[in-house]
mmCIF file of C-alpha atoms in Angstrom:
data_model
loop_
_atom_site.group_PDB
_atom_site.id
_atom_site.type_symbol
_atom_site.label_atom_id
_atom_site.label_comp_id
_atom_site.label_asym_id
_atom_site.label_seq_id
_atom_site.Cartn_x
_atom_site.Cartn_y
_atom_site.Cartn_z
ATOM 1 C CA MET A 1 -4.528 22.150 150.620
ATOM 2 C CA PRO A 2 -4.704 25.509 148.818
ATOM 3 C CA PRO A 3 -2.530 25.883 145.769
ATOM 4 C CA GLU A 4 0.668 27.710 146.286
ATOM 5 C CA THR A 5 0.644 31.325 145.167
ATOM 6 C CA PRO A 6 3.435 31.899 142.646
ATOM 7 C CA THR A 7 5.911 34.450 143.845
ATOM 8 C CA ALA A 8 7.793 36.784 141.565
ATOM 9 C CA PRO A 9 11.515 36.150 141.448
ATOM 10 C CA ALA A 10 13.660 38.646 143.319
ATOM 11 C CA PRO A 11 15.079 41.303 141.021
ATOM 12 C CA SER A 12 18.597 40.596 139.996
ATOM 13 C CA LEU A 13 21.217 43.263 140.469
ATOM 14 C CA THR A 14 23.857 41.479 138.465
ATOM 15 C CA LYS A 15 23.204 43.596 135.354
ATOM 16 C CA GLU A 16 22.791 46.949 137.094
ATOM 17 C CA ALA A 17 25.847 46.636 139.296
ATOM 18 C CA PRO A 18 28.404 46.441 136.452
ATOM 19 C CA ALA A 19 26.767 49.418 134.716
ATOM 20 C CA THR A 20 26.865 51.461 137.926
ATOM 21 C CA GLY A 21 30.453 50.403 138.483
ATOM 22 C CA ARG A 22 31.433 51.484 134.976
ATOM 23 C CA THR A 23 29.758 54.873 135.469
ATOM 24 C CA ALA A 24 31.587 55.425 138.745
ATOM 25 C CA ALA A 25 34.868 54.352 137.158
ATOM 26 C CA ARG A 26 34.379 56.790 134.270
ATOM 27 C CA ALA A 27 33.561 59.619 136.678
ATOM 28 C CA GLN A 28 36.642 58.844 138.743
ATOM 29 C CA ALA A 29 38.812 58.682 135.626
ATOM 30 C CA ALA A 30 37.408 62.039 134.479
ATOM 31 C CA ARG A 31 38.225 63.604 137.874
ATOM 32 C CA ARG A 32 41.743 62.202 137.754
ATOM 33 C CA ARG A 33 42.202 63.556 134.243
ATOM 34 C CA ARG A 34 41.002 67.034 135.242
ATOM 35 C CA SER A 35 43.328 67.024 138.245
ATOM 36 C CA LEU A 36 46.246 65.906 136.064
ATOM 37 C CA ILE A 37 45.522 68.669 133.537
ATOM 38 C CA LEU A 38 45.327 71.304 136.276
ATOM 39 C CA VAL A 39 48.567 70.167 137.914
ATOM 40 C CA SER A 40 50.315 70.028 134.518
ATOM 41 C CA ARG A 41 49.212 73.563 133.704
ATOM 42 C CA ILE A 42 50.475 74.873 137.031
ATOM 43 C CA LEU A 43 53.799 73.064 136.660
ATOM 44 C CA LEU A 44 54.230 74.407 133.124
ATOM 45 C CA LEU A 45 53.564 77.969 134.296
ATOM 46 C CA VAL A 46 55.966 77.600 137.232
ATOM 47 C CA ALA A 47 58.636 76.158 134.926
ATOM 48 C CA VAL A 48 58.308 79.005 132.410
ATOM 49 C CA ILE A 49 58.431 81.674 135.127
ATOM 50 C CA GLY A 50 61.330 79.965 136.881
ATOM 51 C CA LEU A 51 63.372 79.627 133.697
ATOM 52 C CA TRP A 52 62.627 83.221 132.755
ATOM 53 C CA GLU A 53 63.820 84.458 136.154
ATOM 54 C CA TRP A 54 66.936 82.301 136.055
ATOM 55 C CA PHE A 55 67.858 83.316 132.491
ATOM 56 C CA ALA A 56 67.479 87.003 133.396
ATOM 57 C CA ARG A 57 69.504 86.756 136.618
ATOM 58 C CA ALA A 58 72.216 84.725 134.898
ATOM 59 C CA LYS A 59 72.355 87.350 132.111
ATOM 60 C CA ILE A 60 71.593 84.680 129.524
ATOM 61 C CA VAL A 61 68.956 87.137 128.302
ATOM 62 C CA ASP A 62 69.141 90.890 128.729
ATOM 63 C CA PRO A 63 67.031 91.774 131.823
ATOM 64 C CA PHE A 64 66.744 95.378 130.614
ATOM 65 C CA ASN A 65 64.828 94.311 127.517
ATOM 66 C CA VAL A 66 62.923 91.233 128.706
ATOM 67 C CA SER A 67 62.765 92.129 132.428
ATOM 68 C CA MET A 68 62.151 89.290 134.902
ATOM 69 C CA PRO A 69 59.104 87.923 136.762
ATOM 70 C CA SER A 70 60.212 89.311 140.132
ATOM 71 C CA LYS A 71 60.430 92.862 138.741
ATOM 72 C CA ILE A 72 57.097 92.462 136.971
ATOM 73 C CA TRP A 73 55.512 91.378 140.250
ATOM 74 C CA ASP A 74 57.084 94.327 142.054
ATOM 75 C CA GLN A 75 55.660 96.656 139.379
ATOM 76 C CA ILE A 76 52.149 95.229 139.819
ATOM 77 C CA VAL A 77 52.411 95.553 143.607
ATOM 78 C CA SER A 78 53.597 99.151 143.230
ATOM 79 C CA TRP A 79 50.660 99.980 140.959
ATOM 80 C CA VAL A 80 48.220 98.369 143.374
ATOM 81 C CA GLN A 81 49.617 100.182 146.407
ATOM 82 C CA HIS A 82 50.536 103.565 144.947
ATOM 83 C CA GLY A 83 48.611 103.747 141.671
ATOM 84 C CA THR A 84 49.939 104.774 138.274
ATOM 85 C CA ALA A 85 50.799 108.137 136.771
ATOM 86 C CA GLN A 86 47.349 108.142 135.161
ATOM 87 C CA GLY A 87 45.461 107.242 138.344
ATOM 88 C CA SER A 88 44.680 104.099 140.320
ATOM 89 C CA LEU A 89 45.321 100.723 138.694
ATOM 90 C CA TRP A 90 41.700 99.669 139.164
ATOM 91 C CA GLU A 91 40.565 102.737 137.274
ATOM 92 C CA GLN A 92 42.791 101.791 134.326
ATOM 93 C CA ILE A 93 41.489 98.211 134.357
ATOM 94 C CA TRP A 94 37.882 99.346 134.523
ATOM 95 C CA TYR A 95 38.383 101.886 131.733
ATOM 96 C CA THR A 96 39.776 99.251 129.367
ATOM 97 C CA LEU A 97 37.192 96.670 130.433
ATOM 98 C CA TYR A 98 34.356 99.156 129.924
ATOM 99 C CA GLU A 99 35.527 99.979 126.396
ATOM 100 C CA ALA A 100 36.015 96.308 125.526
ATOM 101 C CA LEU A 101 32.658 95.235 126.986
ATOM 102 C CA LEU A 102 30.714 97.997 125.261
ATOM 103 C CA GLY A 103 32.415 97.324 121.926
ATOM 104 C CA TRP A 104 31.880 93.581 122.386
ATOM 105 C CA VAL A 105 28.161 93.951 123.115
ATOM 106 C CA ILE A 106 27.594 96.271 120.142
ATOM 107 C CA GLY A 107 29.660 94.078 117.811
ATOM 108 C CA VAL A 108 27.902 90.889 118.946
ATOM 109 C CA ILE A 109 24.414 92.359 118.563
ATOM 110 C CA ALA A 110 25.210 93.796 115.121
ATOM 111 C CA GLY A 111 26.925 90.595 113.979
ATOM 112 C CA VAL A 112 24.116 88.326 115.151
ATOM 113 C CA LEU A 113 21.317 90.458 113.689
ATOM 114 C CA LEU A 114 22.984 90.954 110.317
ATOM 115 C CA GLY A 115 24.257 87.371 110.165
ATOM 116 C CA ILE A 116 20.822 85.885 110.839
ATOM 117 C CA ALA A 117 19.182 88.344 108.428
ATOM 118 C CA LEU A 118 21.556 87.553 105.565
ATOM 119 C CA GLY A 119 21.420 83.855 106.373
ATOM 120 C CA ARG A 120 17.627 83.893 106.090
ATOM 121 C CA VAL A 121 17.175 86.343 103.192
ATOM 122 C CA ARG A 122 19.239 85.312 100.198
ATOM 123 C CA PHE A 123 18.521 88.575 98.359
ATOM 124 C CA LEU A 124 20.199 90.567 101.149
ATOM 125 C CA ALA A 125 23.141 88.166 101.125
ATOM 126 C CA ASP A 126 23.587 88.589 97.370
ATOM 127 C CA VAL A 127 23.432 92.400 97.599
ATOM 128 C CA LEU A 128 25.544 92.989 100.712
ATOM 129 C CA GLY A 129 27.873 89.993 100.437
ATOM 130 C CA PRO A 130 30.580 91.628 98.265
ATOM 131 C CA TYR A 131 30.707 94.731 100.472
ATOM 132 C CA ILE A 132 31.079 92.660 103.642
ATOM 133 C CA LYS A 133 33.883 90.649 102.040
ATOM 134 C CA VAL A 134 35.704 93.849 101.079
ATOM 135 C CA LEU A 135 35.354 95.284 104.587
ATOM 136 C CA ASN A 136 36.510 92.010 106.101
ATOM 137 C CA ALA A 137 39.619 92.090 103.904
ATOM 138 C CA LEU A 138 40.677 95.460 105.326
ATOM 139 C CA PRO A 139 43.345 95.338 108.073
ATOM 140 C CA ARG A 140 41.034 96.503 110.854
ATOM 141 C CA ILE A 141 43.817 97.435 113.269
ATOM 142 C CA VAL A 142 44.829 100.319 110.988
ATOM 143 C CA LEU A 143 41.337 101.752 111.407
ATOM 144 C CA ALA A 144 42.199 102.720 114.993
ATOM 145 C CA PRO A 145 44.004 105.956 113.957
ATOM 146 C CA ILE A 146 41.016 106.879 111.789
ATOM 147 C CA PHE A 147 38.638 106.342 114.699
ATOM 148 C CA LEU A 148 40.949 108.433 116.865
ATOM 149 C CA ILE A 149 40.634 111.302 114.391
ATOM 150 C CA TRP A 150 36.860 110.898 114.170
ATOM 151 C CA PHE A 151 36.000 110.398 117.838
ATOM 152 C CA GLY A 152 38.971 111.856 119.755
ATOM 153 C CA LEU A 153 40.900 110.498 122.724
ATOM 154 C CA GLY A 154 37.805 109.429 124.655
ATOM 155 C CA PRO A 155 36.378 105.924 124.914
ATOM 156 C CA ALA A 156 34.312 106.222 121.698
ATOM 157 C CA SER A 157 37.322 105.609 119.440
ATOM 158 C CA LYS A 158 38.319 102.506 121.444
ATOM 159 C CA VAL A 159 34.766 101.189 121.406
ATOM 160 C CA ALA A 160 34.664 101.618 117.617
ATOM 161 C CA SER A 161 37.930 99.694 117.267
ATOM 162 C CA ALA A 162 36.514 96.893 119.412
ATOM 163 C CA VAL A 163 33.262 96.804 117.417
ATOM 164 C CA VAL A 164 34.936 96.297 114.036
ATOM 165 C CA LEU A 165 37.117 93.506 115.442
ATOM 166 C CA VAL A 166 34.181 91.727 117.094
ATOM 167 C CA PHE A 167 31.594 92.126 114.348
ATOM 168 C CA PHE A 168 33.071 89.946 111.606
ATOM 169 C CA PRO A 169 33.733 86.660 113.478
ATOM 170 C CA VAL A 170 30.283 86.876 115.079
ATOM 171 C CA PHE A 171 28.628 87.765 111.774
ATOM 172 C CA PHE A 172 30.163 84.902 109.809
ATOM 173 C CA ASN A 173 29.333 82.354 112.536
ATOM 174 C CA ALA A 174 25.736 83.599 112.805
ATOM 175 C CA PHE A 175 25.425 83.599 109.018
ATOM 176 C CA GLN A 176 26.777 80.063 108.737
ATOM 177 C CA GLY A 177 24.610 78.888 111.626
ATOM 178 C CA ALA A 178 21.499 80.257 109.923
ATOM 179 C CA ARG A 179 22.481 78.562 106.667
ATOM 180 C CA GLU A 180 23.211 75.208 108.344
ATOM 181 C CA VAL A 181 19.765 74.812 109.937
ATOM 182 C CA ASP A 182 18.206 71.418 109.236
ATOM 183 C CA ARG A 183 15.927 71.951 106.250
ATOM 184 C CA ASN A 184 13.578 69.235 107.490
ATOM 185 C CA LEU A 185 12.926 71.239 110.662
ATOM 186 C CA VAL A 186 12.121 74.330 108.619
ATOM 187 C CA ALA A 187 9.867 72.349 106.276
ATOM 188 C CA ASN A 188 8.021 70.669 109.143
ATOM 189 C CA SER A 189 7.528 74.024 110.837
ATOM 190 C CA ARG A 190 5.984 75.453 107.696
ATOM 191 C CA ILE A 191 3.729 72.416 107.328
ATOM 192 C CA LEU A 192 2.480 73.045 110.850
ATOM 193 C CA GLY A 193 1.633 76.619 109.866
ATOM 194 C CA ALA A 194 4.587 78.551 111.265
ATOM 195 C CA SER A 195 5.174 82.012 109.836
ATOM 196 C CA ASN A 196 8.559 83.311 108.695
ATOM 197 C CA ARG A 197 8.945 85.144 112.013
ATOM 198 C CA GLN A 198 8.151 82.001 114.000
ATOM 199 C CA VAL A 199 10.564 79.922 111.927
ATOM 200 C CA THR A 200 13.302 82.485 112.497
ATOM 201 C CA PHE A 201 12.830 82.852 116.254
ATOM 202 C CA GLN A 202 11.823 79.292 117.133
ATOM 203 C CA VAL A 203 13.913 77.232 114.708
ATOM 204 C CA VAL A 204 16.739 79.193 113.085
ATOM 205 C CA ILE A 205 18.038 81.217 116.038
ATOM 206 C CA PRO A 206 18.038 78.286 118.521
ATOM 207 C CA SER A 207 19.838 76.132 115.943
ATOM 208 C CA ALA A 208 22.448 78.853 115.323
ATOM 209 C CA THR A 209 23.050 79.555 119.015
ATOM 210 C CA SER A 210 25.913 77.074 119.355
ATOM 211 C CA TRP A 211 27.620 78.651 116.313
ATOM 212 C CA ILE A 212 27.197 82.098 117.846
ATOM 213 C CA PHE A 213 28.575 81.048 121.231
ATOM 214 C CA THR A 214 31.624 79.591 119.528
ATOM 215 C CA SER A 215 32.423 83.038 118.152
ATOM 216 C CA LEU A 216 31.858 84.768 121.513
ATOM 217 C CA HIS A 217 34.953 83.160 123.053
ATOM 218 C CA VAL A 218 37.199 84.517 120.309
ATOM 219 C CA SER A 219 35.418 87.828 119.858
ATOM 220 C CA PHE A 220 35.886 89.056 123.440
ATOM 221 C CA GLY A 221 39.627 88.689 123.038
ATOM 222 C CA PHE A 222 39.336 90.753 119.859
ATOM 223 C CA ALA A 223 37.383 93.395 121.800
ATOM 224 C CA LEU A 224 40.223 93.659 124.319
ATOM 225 C CA ILE A 225 42.730 93.943 121.473
ATOM 226 C CA GLY A 226 40.706 96.751 119.894
ATOM 227 C CA ALA A 227 40.503 98.667 123.174
ATOM 228 C CA ILE A 228 44.192 98.203 123.952
ATOM 229 C CA VAL A 229 45.352 99.211 120.465
ATOM 230 C CA GLY A 230 43.162 102.304 120.566
ATOM 231 C CA GLU A 231 44.535 103.273 123.986
ATOM 232 C CA TYR A 232 48.088 102.618 122.842
ATOM 233 C CA ILE A 233 47.693 105.022 119.938
ATOM 234 C CA GLY A 234 46.071 107.751 121.986
ATOM 235 C CA ALA A 235 44.113 107.838 125.249
ATOM 236 C CA THR A 236 43.854 109.472 128.638
ATOM 237 C CA LYS A 237 43.383 106.245 130.647
ATOM 238 C CA GLY A 238 43.539 102.488 130.277
ATOM 239 C CA LEU A 239 45.913 99.546 130.204
ATOM 240 C CA GLY A 240 46.988 100.366 126.662
ATOM 241 C CA LEU A 241 48.136 103.763 127.895
ATOM 242 C CA LEU A 242 50.122 102.013 130.649
ATOM 243 C CA VAL A 243 51.861 99.931 127.989
ATOM 244 C CA SER A 244 52.593 103.028 125.909
ATOM 245 C CA ALA A 245 53.848 105.035 128.912
ATOM 246 C CA SER A 246 56.046 102.153 130.116
ATOM 247 C CA GLN A 247 57.504 101.733 126.649
ATOM 248 C CA GLY A 248 58.209 105.473 126.456
ATOM 249 C CA THR A 249 60.232 105.303 129.673
ATOM 250 C CA PHE A 250 61.966 102.006 128.709
ATOM 251 C CA ASN A 251 60.235 100.285 131.628
ATOM 252 C CA SER A 252 60.012 96.735 130.292
ATOM 253 C CA ALA A 253 58.641 95.484 133.620
ATOM 254 C CA GLY A 254 55.723 97.903 133.251
ATOM 255 C CA VAL A 255 54.977 96.642 129.740
ATOM 256 C CA TYR A 256 54.906 93.020 130.869
ATOM 257 C CA ALA A 257 52.944 93.916 134.016
ATOM 258 C CA ALA A 258 50.189 95.552 131.956
ATOM 259 C CA MET A 259 50.157 92.532 129.632
ATOM 260 C CA ALA A 260 49.900 90.156 132.610
ATOM 261 C CA ILE A 261 46.952 92.114 134.023
ATOM 262 C CA LEU A 262 45.289 92.050 130.615
ATOM 263 C CA ALA A 263 45.814 88.271 130.400
ATOM 264 C CA VAL A 264 44.120 87.779 133.788
ATOM 265 C CA VAL A 265 41.150 89.892 132.668
ATOM 266 C CA ALA A 266 40.856 87.880 129.442
ATOM 267 C CA LEU A 267 41.027 84.557 131.330
ATOM 268 C CA LEU A 268 38.303 85.643 133.757
ATOM 269 C CA ALA A 269 36.083 86.707 130.868
ATOM 270 C CA GLU A 270 36.735 83.412 129.075
ATOM 271 C CA GLY A 271 35.863 81.485 132.239
ATOM 272 C CA PHE A 272 32.598 83.393 132.608
ATOM 273 C CA LEU A 273 31.630 82.728 128.967
ATOM 274 C CA THR A 274 32.449 79.027 129.369
ATOM 275 C CA PHE A 275 30.329 78.840 132.537
ATOM 276 C CA LEU A 276 27.446 80.603 130.798
ATOM 277 C CA GLU A 277 27.681 78.317 127.771
ATOM 278 C CA ARG A 278 27.593 75.191 129.942
ATOM 279 C CA ARG A 279 24.558 76.501 131.803
ATOM 280 C CA LEU A 280 22.681 77.250 128.575
ATOM 281 C CA PHE A 281 23.723 74.046 126.764
ATOM 282 C CA ARG A 282 23.426 71.466 129.522
ATOM 283 C CA TRP A 283 21.615 69.198 127.066
ATOM 284 C CA LYS A 284 24.699 68.898 124.852
ATOM 285 C CA PRO A 285 26.940 65.882 125.489
ATOM 286 C CA PRO A 286 30.609 66.681 126.185
ATOM 287 C CA GLU A 287 32.845 66.638 123.134
ATOM 288 C CA ASN A 288 35.201 64.274 124.942
ATOM 289 C CA PRO A 289 33.303 61.521 126.784
ATOM 290 C CA SER A 290 36.159 61.102 129.267
ATOM 291 C CA GLU A 291 35.557 64.638 130.501
ATOM 292 C CA GLY A 292 32.174 63.624 131.849
#
């Protein structure tokens, strides 16, 4: 009788099943949490708008000064259908967005290049550091009238205002990111024969990217502020001019309508930057594990 051939025991699923169950439970909990957050945000917005409308209609607050959501909506609809005194609403939005985007791009590029350069070259940091600190201490909003004198009522003065607001947060984040690079990585790169250029482009810049992206979220809002302030002071088109014109005619609904449109533009830009950051940093674990 031939000897029995030993058979391998059937794989046990008792250890894998609980792990899979825990993963599914965490994913479901994360989905429930996201849904709860979304519903809570919507309810909060509805409550604020509803209370605002009720306070204005009940004359608890002066509707002439603070307007009411229904009038603000009517103003937006009127601008969409009939345009503004300065032209179509979409033209005003595009004008402001163009100025903010151009100023943002220039400010980001300048801030990243100078921040990385000063973070890598200590001599440059020692020479230029005091001047950058002095410029950063200046109230940059008050530079808008100066830019208006220099560049006129066109978009150049608004772009300049956006650039000076964007540059400093991006610069300081890029500078700090370059300084915070793991020294062991730099040392190992040099041991392997990497040049200064290779260390900068293959070690320093990738390590500082997360610092730079952190500043991009804030800096685009600053770019919009710079464009709006410049248009408010003096312009031929743009949302800032709508705010100024509405204020000049005591049209509080127009002021709030322009602000609401600006808020939507800022939220869309923030959403795009968040999407882009998640695509580029898929390898990073979420800050909150429950978010999945």
